[in-house]
């Protein structure tokens, strides 16, 4: 069964695209068949993984019926990508048909047999695009920075999650809250962790044991068209994100181990 995982927080700048690109790249490295879907009109996921968005068919083309989803998917060395662009910003006023909450789910049903994982990036808003992602998903990952406004963003999505569960997708689960740019030396970080654990309990979920540490490589990787996992594999943030990939991949897609050294006697 294909796992469809949405990375979501209505606050911007909390590491959603960084997390999605790391999951797409990390799962692909383990031999999984992965599709990354960008539902953010800013189109950052495709840019981050080296696509020329101006030359791609996009999720907007798919949702408007202008292009079959199979033809809109771009194949990259980091995984398959269904890109986005600014045209998707019209979704709230343009997508008004009945059952509009199921537009993405219906399209993904066509290609899900081809993939082990679909990882969805979402806009910094609780709009029809975000709801489409929740309806299509088996699980959510909620990234946040270790600061108060980011925590408020997490708290505000609780009602949306419950509405989607009651009306559209009763099996939707919150896989965990992921703390980004975390510094355990700071009192604020530790206090936010305590508050995040309370919010996670309300969501019947958890805070991931692994926290992603600050690293300049996270900011630099998109300029090189790469995930941080391939741009700087030895960075602290890369090590942390690989542990999140571990949690998502499970035993079916273990991390590859280096071959043992030959002993010469």
PDB file of N, CA and C in Angstrom, residues 14-82:
ATOM      1  N   UNK A  14       9.271  27.155   8.195  1.00  0.00           N
ATOM      2  CA  UNK A  14       9.500  26.203   9.288  1.00  0.00           C
ATOM      3  C   UNK A  14      10.209  24.937   8.819  1.00  0.00           C
ATOM      4  N   UNK A  15      10.549  24.867   7.539  1.00  0.00           N
ATOM      5  CA  UNK A  15      11.293  23.717   7.039  1.00  0.00           C
ATOM      6  C   UNK A  15      10.460  22.672   6.321  1.00  0.00           C
ATOM      7  N   UNK A  16       9.286  23.054   5.818  1.00  0.00           N
ATOM      8  CA  UNK A  16       8.449  22.069   5.120  1.00  0.00           C
ATOM      9  C   UNK A  16       9.150  21.536   3.873  1.00  0.00           C
ATOM     10  N   UNK A  17       9.608  22.438   3.010  1.00  0.00           N
ATOM     11  CA  UNK A  17      10.215  22.001   1.757  1.00  0.00           C
ATOM     12  C   UNK A  17      11.530  21.273   2.009  1.00  0.00           C
ATOM     13  N   UNK A  18      12.304  21.729   2.982  1.00  0.00           N
ATOM     14  CA  UNK A  18      13.532  21.019   3.352  1.00  0.00           C
ATOM     15  C   UNK A  18      13.228  19.581   3.767  1.00  0.00           C
ATOM     16  N   UNK A  19      12.168  19.418   4.548  1.00  0.00           N
ATOM     17  CA  UNK A  19      11.784  18.088   5.014  1.00  0.00           C
ATOM     18  C   UNK A  19      11.304  17.223   3.852  1.00  0.00           C
ATOM     19  N   UNK A  20      10.471  17.797   2.985  1.00  0.00           N
ATOM     20  CA  UNK A  20       9.955  17.036   1.839  1.00  0.00           C
ATOM     21  C   UNK A  20      11.094  16.614   0.923  1.00  0.00           C
ATOM     22  N   UNK A  21      11.981  17.532   0.590  1.00  0.00           N
ATOM     23  CA  UNK A  21      13.070  17.182  -0.329  1.00  0.00           C
ATOM     24  C   UNK A  21      13.980  16.120   0.278  1.00  0.00           C
ATOM     25  N   UNK A  22      14.201  16.198   1.599  1.00  0.00           N
ATOM     26  CA  UNK A  22      15.020  15.169   2.251  1.00  0.00           C
ATOM     27  C   UNK A  22      14.338  13.814   2.234  1.00  0.00           C
ATOM     28  N   UNK A  23      13.024  13.791   2.450  1.00  0.00           N
ATOM     29  CA  UNK A  23      12.293  12.525   2.414  1.00  0.00           C
ATOM     30  C   UNK A  23      12.297  11.928   1.008  1.00  0.00           C
ATOM     31  N   UNK A  24      12.036  12.756   0.008  1.00  0.00           N
ATOM     32  CA  UNK A  24      12.027  12.261  -1.373  1.00  0.00           C
ATOM     33  C   UNK A  24      13.400  11.697  -1.730  1.00  0.00           C
ATOM     34  N   UNK A  25      14.437  12.467  -1.462  1.00  0.00           N
ATOM     35  CA  UNK A  25      15.794  12.047  -1.812  1.00  0.00           C
ATOM     36  C   UNK A  25      16.228  10.841  -0.986  1.00  0.00           C
ATOM     37  N   UNK A  26      15.993  10.890   0.334  1.00  0.00           N
ATOM     38  CA  UNK A  26      16.433   9.810   1.208  1.00  0.00           C
ATOM     39  C   UNK A  26      15.744   8.493   0.928  1.00  0.00           C
ATOM     40  N   UNK A  27      14.448   8.536   0.649  1.00  0.00           N
ATOM     41  CA  UNK A  27      13.719   7.308   0.322  1.00  0.00           C
ATOM     42  C   UNK A  27      14.161   6.751  -1.026  1.00  0.00           C
ATOM     43  N   UNK A  28      14.400   7.639  -1.976  1.00  0.00           N
ATOM     44  CA  UNK A  28      14.894   7.209  -3.282  1.00  0.00           C
ATOM     45  C   UNK A  28      16.239   6.519  -3.142  1.00  0.00           C
ATOM     46  N   UNK A  29      17.115   7.054  -2.299  1.00  0.00           N
ATOM     47  CA  UNK A  29      18.434   6.448  -2.092  1.00  0.00           C
ATOM     48  C   UNK A  29      18.326   5.029  -1.546  1.00  0.00           C
ATOM     49  N   UNK A  30      17.240   4.725  -0.863  1.00  0.00           N
ATOM     50  CA  UNK A  30      17.056   3.399  -0.274  1.00  0.00           C
ATOM     51  C   UNK A  30      16.354   2.427  -1.207  1.00  0.00           C
ATOM     52  N   UNK A  31      16.069   2.875  -2.417  1.00  0.00           N
ATOM     53  CA  UNK A  31      15.449   1.990  -3.390  1.00  0.00           C
ATOM     54  C   UNK A  31      13.945   2.074  -3.455  1.00  0.00           C
ATOM     55  N   UNK A  32      13.341   3.008  -2.718  1.00  0.00           N
ATOM     56  CA  UNK A  32      11.886   3.177  -2.766  1.00  0.00           C
ATOM     57  C   UNK A  32      11.491   3.958  -4.020  1.00  0.00           C
ATOM     58  N   UNK A  33      10.298   3.690  -4.491  1.00  0.00           N
ATOM     59  CA  UNK A  33       9.725   4.461  -5.596  1.00  0.00           C
ATOM     60  C   UNK A  33       8.988   5.644  -4.971  1.00  0.00           C
ATOM     61  N   UNK A  34       9.435   6.865  -5.293  1.00  0.00           N
ATOM     62  CA  UNK A  34       8.961   8.053  -4.584  1.00  0.00           C
ATOM     63  C   UNK A  34       8.467   9.114  -5.562  1.00  0.00           C
ATOM     64  N   UNK A  35       7.337   9.708  -5.208  1.00  0.00           N
ATOM     65  CA  UNK A  35       6.818  10.870  -5.927  1.00  0.00           C
ATOM     66  C   UNK A  35       6.680  12.035  -4.947  1.00  0.00           C
ATOM     67  N   UNK A  36       7.321  13.159  -5.267  1.00  0.00           N
ATOM     68  CA  UNK A  36       7.135  14.386  -4.508  1.00  0.00           C
ATOM     69  C   UNK A  36       6.113  15.266  -5.207  1.00  0.00           C
ATOM     70  N   UNK A  37       5.141  15.770  -4.460  1.00  0.00           N
ATOM     71  CA  UNK A  37       4.085  16.617  -5.018  1.00  0.00           C
ATOM     72  C   UNK A  37       4.164  17.986  -4.358  1.00  0.00           C
ATOM     73  N   UNK A  38       4.267  19.029  -5.178  1.00  0.00           N
ATOM     74  CA  UNK A  38       4.354  20.394  -4.660  1.00  0.00           C
ATOM     75  C   UNK A  38       2.989  21.066  -4.784  1.00  0.00           C
ATOM     76  N   UNK A  39       2.372  21.362  -3.638  1.00  0.00           N
ATOM     77  CA  UNK A  39       1.096  22.094  -3.637  1.00  0.00           C
ATOM     78  C   UNK A  39       1.273  23.551  -3.222  1.00  0.00           C
ATOM     79  N   UNK A  40       2.507  24.013  -3.155  1.00  0.00           N
ATOM     80  CA  UNK A  40       2.781  25.404  -2.801  1.00  0.00           C
ATOM     81  C   UNK A  40       2.980  26.206  -4.087  1.00  0.00           C
ATOM     82  N   UNK A  41       2.172  27.262  -4.311  1.00  0.00           N
ATOM     83  CA  UNK A  41       2.321  28.052  -5.538  1.00  0.00           C
ATOM     84  C   UNK A  41       3.708  28.668  -5.721  1.00  0.00           C
ATOM     85  N   UNK A  42       4.506  28.751  -4.655  1.00  0.00           N
ATOM     86  CA  UNK A  42       5.859  29.287  -4.796  1.00  0.00           C
ATOM     87  C   UNK A  42       6.770  28.344  -5.585  1.00  0.00           C
ATOM     88  N   UNK A  43       6.399  27.066  -5.674  1.00  0.00           N
ATOM     89  CA  UNK A  43       7.143  26.124  -6.496  1.00  0.00           C
ATOM     90  C   UNK A  43       8.525  25.784  -5.980  1.00  0.00           C
ATOM     91  N   UNK A  44       8.728  25.869  -4.675  1.00  0.00           N
ATOM     92  CA  UNK A  44      10.077  25.699  -4.138  1.00  0.00           C
ATOM     93  C   UNK A  44      10.589  24.263  -4.200  1.00  0.00           C
ATOM     94  N   UNK A  45       9.708  23.267  -4.139  1.00  0.00           N
ATOM     95  CA  UNK A  45      10.178  21.887  -4.143  1.00  0.00           C
ATOM     96  C   UNK A  45      10.881  21.554  -5.452  1.00  0.00           C
ATOM     97  N   UNK A  46      10.260  21.897  -6.567  1.00  0.00           N
ATOM     98  CA  UNK A  46      10.882  21.629  -7.861  1.00  0.00           C
ATOM     99  C   UNK A  46      12.198  22.373  -8.022  1.00  0.00           C
ATOM    100  N   UNK A  47      12.218  23.639  -7.606  1.00  0.00           N
ATOM    101  CA  UNK A  47      13.448  24.432  -7.682  1.00  0.00           C
ATOM    102  C   UNK A  47      14.540  23.803  -6.836  1.00  0.00           C
ATOM    103  N   UNK A  48      14.164  23.381  -5.618  1.00  0.00           N
ATOM    104  CA  UNK A  48      15.133  22.786  -4.706  1.00  0.00           C
ATOM    105  C   UNK A  48      15.781  21.547  -5.303  1.00  0.00           C
ATOM    106  N   UNK A  49      15.025  20.781  -6.068  1.00  0.00           N
ATOM    107  CA  UNK A  49      15.554  19.545  -6.640  1.00  0.00           C
ATOM    108  C   UNK A  49      15.955  19.698  -8.110  1.00  0.00           C
ATOM    109  N   UNK A  50      16.222  20.944  -8.504  1.00  0.00           N
ATOM    110  CA  UNK A  50      16.900  21.184  -9.775  1.00  0.00           C
ATOM    111  C   UNK A  50      16.029  21.275 -11.016  1.00  0.00           C
ATOM    112  N   UNK A  51      14.707  21.372 -10.852  1.00  0.00           N
ATOM    113  CA  UNK A  51      13.844  21.457 -12.029  1.00  0.00           C
ATOM    114  C   UNK A  51      13.764  22.888 -12.555  1.00  0.00           C
ATOM    115  N   UNK A  52      13.625  23.017 -13.856  1.00  0.00           N
ATOM    116  CA  UNK A  52      13.302  24.293 -14.488  1.00  0.00           C
ATOM    117  C   UNK A  52      11.778  24.373 -14.552  1.00  0.00           C
ATOM    118  N   UNK A  53      11.186  25.057 -13.576  1.00  0.00           N
ATOM    119  CA  UNK A  53       9.726  25.061 -13.441  1.00  0.00           C
ATOM    120  C   UNK A  53       9.052  25.605 -14.698  1.00  0.00           C
ATOM    121  N   UNK A  54       9.687  26.559 -15.361  1.00  0.00           N
ATOM    122  CA  UNK A  54       9.101  27.136 -16.563  1.00  0.00           C
ATOM    123  C   UNK A  54       8.950  26.148 -17.700  1.00  0.00           C
ATOM    124  N   UNK A  55       9.682  25.034 -17.637  1.00  0.00           N
ATOM    125  CA  UNK A  55       9.631  24.024 -18.690  1.00  0.00           C
ATOM    126  C   UNK A  55       8.800  22.807 -18.301  1.00  0.00           C
ATOM    127  N   UNK A  56       8.202  22.823 -17.118  1.00  0.00           N
ATOM    128  CA  UNK A  56       7.486  21.645 -16.603  1.00  0.00           C
ATOM    129  C   UNK A  56       5.977  21.812 -16.714  1.00  0.00           C
ATOM    130  N   UNK A  57       5.282  20.720 -16.947  1.00  0.00           N
ATOM    131  CA  UNK A  57       3.865  20.678 -16.625  1.00  0.00           C
ATOM    132  C   UNK A  57       3.741  20.640 -15.107  1.00  0.00           C
ATOM    133  N   UNK A  58       2.655  21.155 -14.583  1.00  0.00           N
ATOM    134  CA  UNK A  58       2.545  21.319 -13.140  1.00  0.00           C
ATOM    135  C   UNK A  58       1.276  20.690 -12.583  1.00  0.00           C
ATOM    136  N   UNK A  59       1.196  20.693 -11.261  1.00  0.00           N
ATOM    137  CA  UNK A  59       0.006  20.179 -10.592  1.00  0.00           C
ATOM    138  C   UNK A  59      -1.221  21.006 -10.966  1.00  0.00           C
ATOM    139  N   UNK A  60      -1.038  22.284 -11.287  1.00  0.00           N
ATOM    140  CA  UNK A  60      -2.155  23.105 -11.751  1.00  0.00           C
ATOM    141  C   UNK A  60      -2.711  22.552 -13.063  1.00  0.00           C
ATOM    142  N   UNK A  61      -1.839  22.191 -13.975  1.00  0.00           N
ATOM    143  CA  UNK A  61      -2.284  21.603 -15.247  1.00  0.00           C
ATOM    144  C   UNK A  61      -3.071  20.315 -15.007  1.00  0.00           C
ATOM    145  N   UNK A  62      -2.626  19.552 -14.016  1.00  0.00           N
ATOM    146  CA  UNK A  62      -3.300  18.289 -13.707  1.00  0.00           C
ATOM    147  C   UNK A  62      -4.681  18.544 -13.104  1.00  0.00           C
ATOM    148  N   UNK A  63      -4.752  19.434 -12.117  1.00  0.00           N
ATOM    149  CA  UNK A  63      -6.017  19.671 -11.420  1.00  0.00           C
ATOM    150  C   UNK A  63      -7.049  20.373 -12.299  1.00  0.00           C
ATOM    151  N   UNK A  64      -6.599  21.113 -13.295  1.00  0.00           N
ATOM    152  CA  UNK A  64      -7.538  21.762 -14.217  1.00  0.00           C
ATOM    153  C   UNK A  64      -7.891  20.881 -15.403  1.00  0.00           C
ATOM    154  N   UNK A  65      -7.285  19.695 -15.502  1.00  0.00           N
ATOM    155  CA  UNK A  65      -7.581  18.791 -16.603  1.00  0.00           C
ATOM    156  C   UNK A  65      -6.840  19.094 -17.880  1.00  0.00           C
ATOM    157  N   UNK A  66      -5.855  20.005 -17.823  1.00  0.00           N
ATOM    158  CA  UNK A  66      -5.118  20.360 -19.033  1.00  0.00           C
ATOM    159  C   UNK A  66      -4.075  19.321 -19.412  1.00  0.00           C
ATOM    160  N   UNK A  67      -3.699  18.468 -18.459  1.00  0.00           N
ATOM    161  CA  UNK A  67      -2.648  17.482 -18.717  1.00  0.00           C
ATOM    162  C   UNK A  67      -2.868  16.267 -17.829  1.00  0.00           C
ATOM    163  N   UNK A  68      -2.769  15.057 -18.366  1.00  0.00           N
ATOM    164  CA  UNK A  68      -2.850  13.858 -17.515  1.00  0.00           C
ATOM    165  C   UNK A  68      -1.693  13.844 -16.523  1.00  0.00           C
ATOM    166  N   UNK A  69      -1.935  13.322 -15.352  1.00  0.00           N
ATOM    167  CA  UNK A  69      -0.918  13.349 -14.311  1.00  0.00           C
ATOM    168  C   UNK A  69       0.337  12.588 -14.728  1.00  0.00           C
ATOM    169  N   UNK A  70       0.174  11.517 -15.485  1.00  0.00           N
ATOM    170  CA  UNK A  70       1.344  10.741 -15.896  1.00  0.00           C
ATOM    171  C   UNK A  70       2.313  11.584 -16.732  1.00  0.00           C
ATOM    172  N   UNK A  71       1.783  12.488 -17.537  1.00  0.00           N
ATOM    173  CA  UNK A  71       2.623  13.322 -18.403  1.00  0.00           C
ATOM    174  C   UNK A  71       3.192  14.522 -17.671  1.00  0.00           C
ATOM    175  N   UNK A  72       2.619  14.866 -16.520  1.00  0.00           N
ATOM    176  CA  UNK A  72       3.071  16.053 -15.783  1.00  0.00           C
ATOM    177  C   UNK A  72       4.203  15.746 -14.809  1.00  0.00           C
ATOM    178  N   UNK A  73       4.454  14.482 -14.548  1.00  0.00           N
ATOM    179  CA  UNK A  73       5.482  14.096 -13.579  1.00  0.00           C
ATOM    180  C   UNK A  73       6.863  14.187 -14.227  1.00  0.00           C
ATOM    181  N   UNK A  74       7.771  14.883 -13.545  1.00  0.00           N
ATOM    182  CA  UNK A  74       9.157  15.007 -14.000  1.00  0.00           C
ATOM    183  C   UNK A  74      10.006  13.958 -13.295  1.00  0.00           C
ATOM    184  N   UNK A  75      10.898  13.332 -14.027  1.00  0.00           N
ATOM    185  CA  UNK A  75      11.762  12.292 -13.470  1.00  0.00           C
ATOM    186  C   UNK A  75      13.142  12.876 -13.215  1.00  0.00           C
ATOM    187  N   UNK A  76      13.600  12.816 -11.975  1.00  0.00           N
ATOM    188  CA  UNK A  76      14.906  13.351 -11.607  1.00  0.00           C
ATOM    189  C   UNK A  76      15.723  12.275 -10.899  1.00  0.00           C
ATOM    190  N   UNK A  77      17.002  12.553 -10.720  1.00  0.00           N
ATOM    191  CA  UNK A  77      17.852  11.600 -10.009  1.00  0.00           C
ATOM    192  C   UNK A  77      17.481  11.492  -8.542  1.00  0.00           C
ATOM    193  N   UNK A  78      16.719  12.452  -8.034  1.00  0.00           N
ATOM    194  CA  UNK A  78      16.344  12.444  -6.622  1.00  0.00           C
ATOM    195  C   UNK A  78      14.964  11.842  -6.384  1.00  0.00           C
ATOM    196  N   UNK A  79      14.255  11.505  -7.448  1.00  0.00           N
ATOM    197  CA  UNK A  79      12.898  10.998  -7.334  1.00  0.00           C
ATOM    198  C   UNK A  79      12.004  11.707  -8.327  1.00  0.00           C
ATOM    199  N   UNK A  80      10.783  11.221  -8.492  1.00  0.00           N
ATOM    200  CA  UNK A  80       9.831  11.842  -9.404  1.00  0.00           C
ATOM    201  C   UNK A  80       9.175  13.036  -8.718  1.00  0.00           C
ATOM    202  N   UNK A  81       8.891  14.091  -9.488  1.00  0.00           N
ATOM    203  CA  UNK A  81       8.345  15.328  -8.938  1.00  0.00           C
ATOM    204  C   UNK A  81       7.162  15.793  -9.776  1.00  0.00           C
ATOM    205  N   UNK A  82       6.072  16.133  -9.090  1.00  0.00           N
ATOM    206  CA  UNK A  82       4.960  16.848  -9.707  1.00  0.00           C
ATOM    207  C   UNK A  82       5.065  18.285  -9.229  1.00  0.00           C
TER     208      UNK A  82
END
